Coordinates of C-alpha atoms and ligand atoms in Angstrom, one line a residue:
X15 CA 57.2 114.7 152.2
X16 CA 55.2 112.0 150.6
X17 CA 53.0 109.8 152.7
X18 CA 52.2 106.5 151.2
X19 CA 49.0 105.0 152.5
X20 CA 48.4 101.4 151.6
X21 CA 44.8 100.6 150.7
X22 CA 43.7 97.1 150.3
X23 CA 40.6 95.6 148.8
X24 CA 39.1 92.1 149.0
X25 CA 37.4 91.3 145.7
X26 CA 35.1 88.6 144.4
X27 CA 34.5 87.5 140.8
X28 CA 31.8 85.0 139.9
X29 CA 30.1 86.2 136.7
X30 CA 30.7 83.1 134.5
X31 CA 32.6 79.9 135.2
X32 CA 35.5 81.1 137.4
X33 CA 35.1 81.5 141.1
X34 CA 37.9 83.9 142.2
X35 CA 38.8 85.8 145.4
X36 CA 41.7 88.2 145.6
X37 CA 43.3 90.9 147.9
X38 CA 45.0 93.7 145.9
X39 CA 46.6 96.9 147.2
X40 CA 47.0 100.3 145.6
X41 CA 50.7 99.6 144.9
X42 CA 49.6 97.0 142.4
X43 CA 50.5 94.1 144.6
X44 CA 48.2 91.0 144.4
X45 CA 48.5 89.9 148.0
X46 CA 46.3 86.9 147.7
X47 CA 44.5 85.2 144.8
X48 CA 42.6 82.0 144.4
X49 CA 40.8 81.2 141.1
X50 CA 39.0 78.0 140.5
X51 CA 37.6 77.3 137.0
X52 CA 34.5 75.1 136.6
X53 CA 35.2 74.1 133.0
X54 CA 35.3 70.4 133.6
X55 CA 31.7 70.4 134.9
X56 CA 30.5 72.1 131.7
X57 CA 32.6 70.3 129.1
X58 CA 30.1 67.5 128.4
X59 CA 27.4 70.1 127.6
X60 CA 29.4 72.0 125.0
X61 CA 29.2 75.3 126.9
X62 CA 28.6 76.9 130.3
X63 CA 25.4 75.6 131.9
X64 CA 24.1 78.5 134.1
X65 CA 22.5 76.2 136.8
X66 CA 25.7 74.2 137.2
X67 CA 27.8 77.4 137.3
X68 CA 25.6 78.8 140.1
X69 CA 25.9 75.7 142.2
X70 CA 29.6 75.5 141.6
X71 CA 30.0 79.1 142.7
X72 CA 28.2 78.3 146.0
X73 CA 30.4 75.3 146.8
X74 CA 33.7 76.8 145.7
X75 CA 33.1 80.2 147.3
X76 CA 32.7 78.5 150.6
X77 CA 35.9 76.6 150.2
X78 CA 38.0 79.6 149.0
X79 CA 36.7 81.8 151.7
X80 CA 37.7 79.2 154.4
X81 CA 41.2 79.1 152.9
X82 CA 41.6 82.9 153.3
X83 CA 43.4 83.8 156.5
X84 CA 41.1 85.8 158.8
X85 CA 43.9 88.3 159.6
X86 CA 44.2 89.1 155.9
X87 CA 40.4 89.4 155.5
X88 CA 40.2 91.8 158.5
X89 CA 43.1 94.0 157.2
X90 CA 41.3 95.2 154.0
X91 CA 39.8 98.6 153.5
X92 CA 37.0 97.7 151.0
X93 CA 35.1 94.7 149.8
X94 CA 34.3 94.6 146.1
X95 CA 32.4 92.2 143.8
X96 CA 31.3 91.9 140.2
X97 CA 27.6 92.9 140.0
X98 CA 27.4 92.3 136.2
X99 CA 27.3 91.5 133.3
X100 CA 27.2 87.8 133.6
X101 CA 25.1 84.8 134.6
X102 CA 22.5 85.8 137.3
X103 CA 23.2 82.8 139.6
X104 CA 26.9 83.4 139.9
X105 CA 26.3 87.2 140.3
X106 CA 23.9 86.6 143.1
X107 CA 26.4 84.3 144.9
X108 CA 29.3 86.7 144.6
X109 CA 27.3 89.8 145.5
X110 CA 25.6 88.2 148.5
X111 CA 29.0 86.9 149.9
X112 CA 30.5 90.4 149.4
X113 CA 27.6 92.0 151.1
X114 CA 27.7 89.6 154.0
X115 CA 31.5 90.2 154.5
X116 CA 31.0 94.0 154.2
X117 CA 28.4 94.0 156.9
X118 CA 30.2 91.5 159.2
X119 CA 33.5 93.4 159.0
X120 CA 32.0 96.9 158.7
X121 CA 33.7 97.8 155.4
X122 CA 32.5 99.8 152.4
X123 CA 31.1 97.7 149.6
X124 CA 31.9 98.4 146.0
X125 CA 29.9 96.9 143.1
X126 CA 32.1 96.5 140.0
X127 CA 31.3 96.3 136.3
X128 CA 33.1 93.2 135.0
X129 CA 33.8 94.6 131.6
X130 CA 35.3 97.9 133.0
X131 CA 37.5 95.7 135.2
X132 CA 38.9 93.9 132.1
X133 CA 39.5 97.3 130.4
X134 CA 41.3 98.7 133.5
X135 CA 43.5 95.6 134.0
X136 CA 46.4 96.9 131.9
X137 CA 47.0 99.5 134.6
X138 CA 47.3 96.8 137.2
X139 CA 50.4 95.3 135.5
X140 CA 52.1 98.3 133.8
X141 CA 52.5 102.1 133.7
X142 CA 49.6 102.8 131.4
X143 CA 48.2 106.3 131.5
X144 CA 44.8 107.6 130.4
X145 CA 43.6 107.8 127.7
X146 CA 44.5 104.4 126.2
X147 CA 42.9 102.1 123.7
X148 CA 41.8 98.6 124.4
X149 CA 40.5 95.7 122.3
X150 CA 38.1 93.6 124.3
X151 CA 37.7 90.2 122.8
X152 CA 36.0 87.6 124.9
X153 CA 33.2 85.0 124.6
X154 CA 30.5 87.6 125.1
X155 CA 32.1 90.8 123.7
X156 CA 34.2 92.2 120.9
X157 CA 34.7 96.0 121.2
X158 CA 37.3 98.7 120.8
X159 CA 37.2 101.1 123.7
X160 CA 38.9 104.3 124.6
X161 CA 39.5 104.4 128.3
X162 CA 39.5 108.0 129.4
X163 CA 39.5 107.5 133.1
X164 CA 38.4 104.9 135.6
X165 CA 34.8 106.0 135.0
X166 CA 34.8 107.0 131.4
X167 CA 34.8 104.4 128.6
X168 CA 34.1 105.5 125.1
X169 CA 33.1 102.6 122.7
X170 CA 34.5 103.3 119.3
X171 CA 33.0 100.2 117.8
X172 CA 31.6 96.8 118.8
X173 CA 30.2 93.7 117.2
X174 CA 26.8 93.9 115.5
X175 CA 26.2 90.1 115.9
X176 CA 28.5 87.4 117.3
X177 CA 31.7 88.0 119.3
X178 CA 35.1 86.8 118.1
X179 CA 35.2 84.2 120.9
X180 CA 31.7 82.9 120.0
X181 CA 32.9 82.5 116.4
X182 CA 36.0 80.5 117.5
X183 CA 33.8 78.3 119.8
X184 CA 31.1 77.6 117.2
X185 CA 33.5 76.8 114.4
X186 CA 35.6 74.6 116.7
X187 CA 32.4 72.8 117.8
X188 CA 31.6 71.9 114.1
X189 CA 35.2 70.7 113.8
X190 CA 34.6 68.4 116.8
X191 CA 37.1 70.1 119.0
X192 CA 35.0 70.5 122.1
X193 CA 34.5 73.4 124.4
X194 CA 36.0 76.0 124.8
X195 CA 36.9 76.0 121.2
X196 CA 39.4 78.9 120.9
X197 CA 42.4 77.2 122.6
X198 CA 41.7 73.9 120.8
X199 CA 41.5 75.6 117.4
X200 CA 44.7 77.5 118.1
X201 CA 46.5 74.2 118.8
X202 CA 45.1 72.7 115.6
X203 CA 46.4 75.6 113.6
X204 CA 50.1 74.9 114.4
X205 CA 52.0 74.1 111.2
X206 CA 49.0 74.9 108.9
X207 CA 49.0 77.1 105.9
X208 CA 47.2 80.4 106.8
X209 CA 46.4 81.1 103.1
X210 CA 44.9 77.7 102.1
X211 CA 41.3 78.7 102.5
X212 CA 39.8 82.1 101.6
X213 CA 37.3 83.3 104.2
X214 CA 35.1 86.4 104.0
X215 CA 36.0 89.5 106.0
X216 CA 32.6 91.0 106.9
X217 CA 32.4 94.8 107.4
X218 CA 36.0 95.5 106.7
X219 CA 35.4 97.7 103.7
X220 CA 33.4 100.2 105.8
X221 CA 35.6 102.6 107.6
X222 CA 34.2 102.2 111.0
X223 CA 35.2 100.2 114.1
X224 CA 32.2 97.8 114.2
X225 CA 32.7 94.1 113.8
X226 CA 30.6 91.3 112.3
X227 CA 31.5 87.6 112.7
X228 CA 28.3 85.7 111.8
X229 CA 28.9 85.6 108.1
X230 CA 32.5 84.4 108.7
X231 CA 31.1 81.7 111.0
X232 CA 28.6 80.5 108.4
X233 CA 31.2 80.5 105.6
X234 CA 33.7 78.6 107.8
X235 CA 31.1 76.0 108.7
X236 CA 30.3 75.5 105.0
X237 CA 34.0 75.0 104.2
X238 CA 34.3 72.4 107.0
X239 CA 31.3 70.5 105.7
X240 CA 32.7 70.3 102.1
X241 CA 36.4 70.0 102.6
X242 CA 36.9 68.0 105.8
X243 CA 38.1 64.9 104.0
X244 CA 41.0 66.6 102.4
X245 CA 44.6 65.9 103.5
X246 CA 45.8 68.2 106.3
X247 CA 42.4 69.9 106.3
X248 CA 42.2 70.6 110.0
X249 CA 45.5 72.4 110.4
X250 CA 45.3 74.3 107.2
X251 CA 41.7 75.4 107.8
X252 CA 42.3 76.3 111.5
X253 CA 45.3 78.3 110.5
X254 CA 43.3 80.2 107.7
X255 CA 40.4 80.8 110.1
X256 CA 42.7 82.3 112.8
X257 CA 44.4 84.4 110.1
X258 CA 41.0 85.8 109.0
X259 CA 40.0 86.8 112.6
X260 CA 43.4 88.3 113.2
X261 CA 43.3 90.4 110.0
X262 CA 39.7 91.6 110.8
X263 CA 40.8 92.7 114.3
X264 CA 43.8 94.5 112.8
X265 CA 41.8 96.4 110.1
X266 CA 39.3 97.6 112.8
X267 CA 42.1 98.8 115.1
X268 CA 43.6 100.6 112.2
X269 CA 40.2 102.4 111.7
X270 CA 40.1 103.2 115.4
X271 CA 43.5 104.8 115.3
X272 CA 42.4 106.9 112.3
X273 CA 39.3 108.1 114.3
X274 CA 41.5 109.1 117.2
X275 CA 43.9 110.9 114.9
X276 CA 41.0 112.9 113.4
X277 CA 39.9 113.9 116.9
X278 CA 43.5 114.8 117.9
X279 CA 43.4 112.2 120.7
X280 CA 46.9 111.0 121.4
X281 CA 47.3 107.6 123.0
X282 CA 50.6 106.0 124.2
X283 CA 49.3 102.6 125.0
X284 CA 47.2 99.8 123.5
X285 CA 46.1 96.7 125.2
X286 CA 44.1 93.6 124.4
X287 CA 42.0 91.8 127.0
X288 CA 39.4 89.0 127.3
X289 CA 39.8 85.3 126.6
X290 CA 40.7 85.6 122.9
X291 CA 43.7 87.7 124.0
X292 CA 45.3 84.4 125.0
X293 CA 45.7 83.6 121.2
X294 CA 49.4 83.8 120.4
X295 CA 48.9 84.5 116.7
X296 CA 46.4 87.3 117.3
X297 CA 48.7 88.8 120.0
X298 CA 51.8 88.6 117.7
X299 CA 50.0 90.2 114.7
X300 CA 48.4 93.0 116.7
X301 CA 51.6 93.7 118.7
X302 CA 53.6 94.0 115.4
X303 CA 51.0 96.4 114.0
X304 CA 50.6 98.5 117.1
X305 CA 54.4 98.9 117.6
X306 CA 54.7 100.0 113.9
X307 CA 52.4 102.9 114.9
X308 CA 54.8 103.9 117.7
X309 CA 52.3 102.9 120.3
X310 CA 53.2 100.6 123.2
X311 CA 51.6 97.2 123.2
X312 CA 50.8 96.6 126.9
X313 CA 50.5 92.9 127.5
X314 CA 48.3 91.6 130.3
X315 CA 49.5 88.2 131.5
X316 CA 47.2 85.3 130.7
X317 CA 46.1 84.8 134.3
X318 CA 44.7 88.3 134.3
X319 CA 43.2 88.2 130.8
X320 CA 40.7 85.5 131.8
X321 CA 38.2 86.1 134.5
X322 CA 39.8 86.8 137.9
X323 CA 39.2 88.8 141.1
X324 CA 42.4 90.8 141.0
X325 CA 41.1 93.0 138.2
X326 CA 37.9 93.5 140.2
X327 CA 39.9 94.6 143.2
X328 CA 42.1 96.9 141.0
X329 CA 38.9 98.5 139.5
X330 CA 37.6 99.2 143.0
X331 CA 40.9 100.8 144.0
X332 CA 40.9 103.0 140.9
X333 CA 37.4 104.2 141.8
X334 CA 38.3 104.8 145.4
X335 CA 40.7 107.5 144.2
X336 CA 37.9 109.6 142.9
X337 CA 34.8 108.5 144.9
X338 CA 34.3 108.6 148.6
X339 CA 32.6 105.4 149.6
X340 CA 30.1 105.4 152.3
X341 CA 30.1 102.8 155.1
X342 CA 26.7 101.3 155.9
X343 CA 25.8 101.3 152.2
X344 CA 25.4 97.7 151.2
X345 CA 23.6 98.2 148.0
X346 CA 24.7 95.8 145.3
X347 CA 22.2 94.7 142.6
X348 CA 23.3 91.7 140.5
X349 CA 22.5 92.7 136.9
X350 CA 23.1 90.2 134.1
X351 CA 22.9 92.7 131.2
X352 CA 24.9 95.9 131.9
X353 CA 26.9 97.5 129.1
X354 CA 30.5 98.4 129.0
X355 CA 29.9 102.1 129.9
X356 CA 27.1 101.7 132.4
Ligands
KG4_22 O1 36.9 86.4 128.6 P1 36.6 84.9 128.6 O2 37.5 84.0 129.4 O3 35.1 84.7 129.1 C1 33.9 85.0 128.5 O4 33.7 86.0 127.9 O5 33.1 84.1 128.7 O6 36.6 84.5 127.1 C2 36.3 83.1 126.7 C3 36.5 83.1 125.2 C4 36.0 81.7 124.6 O7 35.2 82.0 123.5 C5 37.3 81.0 124.2 O8 37.1 80.1 123.1 C6 38.2 82.2 123.8 O9 37.9 83.2 124.8 N1 39.6 81.8 123.9 C7 40.4 81.8 122.8 C8 41.6 81.3 123.3 N2 41.5 81.1 124.6 C9 40.3 81.4 125.0 N3 40.1 82.1 121.5 C10 41.2 81.9 120.7 N4 42.4 81.5 121.0 C11 42.7 81.1 122.3 N5 43.9 80.7 122.6

């Protein structure tokens, strides 16, 4: 006889410019979610302003909590919150609210590493078993990670300078496309010729899984400054730039698969997460390559690729399977600079 016990967690995410609250259960049901993005308050400054983000989290957190029915709040088994990495102001807001709720409702409190939550999110939406490979491509990170369990993350390679998202944002800024640059640049690339401009592919000749995007960024900016008056420049350049990033990511994933093969590690699933995963061209190219290797490309929906509390809740539930959480332990230390595998 199987006895199914439903466990629920209330989770809070506030590490950057999204305030999000969710209730998730161990049967992968997102019972409740509210995510409010602050982008419009940062737009004029060309990037996220930490002080504005912190104040927005305070205001919005209050509002989203008031919207959450008390009955639902009382029904959860755990409270979880992102404790890092991220901007300190937002992390303090989220952690303090979670701590307050845990004390008030007498629930165990689970601090969650935001990056690990991203990497575990494929398991929230599909039947993905350990170990699996994930490409994390966001504004702050670019890394290829082998996820061995809910607690073990092996970094096969990461960027030695800029992240892919940063490269998109900086190049888009020079093109005058505003912030965030990634989605705007993707739009510009529609109908462009991906082979019209030749861009460098730093570090792709070395057979490792590390990335470098700063040289590509500098070369791209130089091209913009010298060719921007040409006919159809924007769409041809944006298309070529996107093609370059996509092919770099593909080469490095290829290297990662070789590393796994050498170590006799068999994976059935691959996933891509973080903001850049929203890019259709990158998704298409990587999916095609991964499927050609007889590996399943597990797609995380857009709403769960960007910052959200559902993945934080899911991470807490994954941990709850292996760790017994103590009540009356309300330690949560907002930490801006934790690593993927901390
Ligand atoms: O994971 P994320 O939402 O948060 C941070 O890490 O801050 O990633 C944001 C990054 C930004 O650099 C943004 O330009 C990029 O993801 N991004 C994209 C696209 N949508 C978001 N880059 C390329 N194409 C897109 N469609």
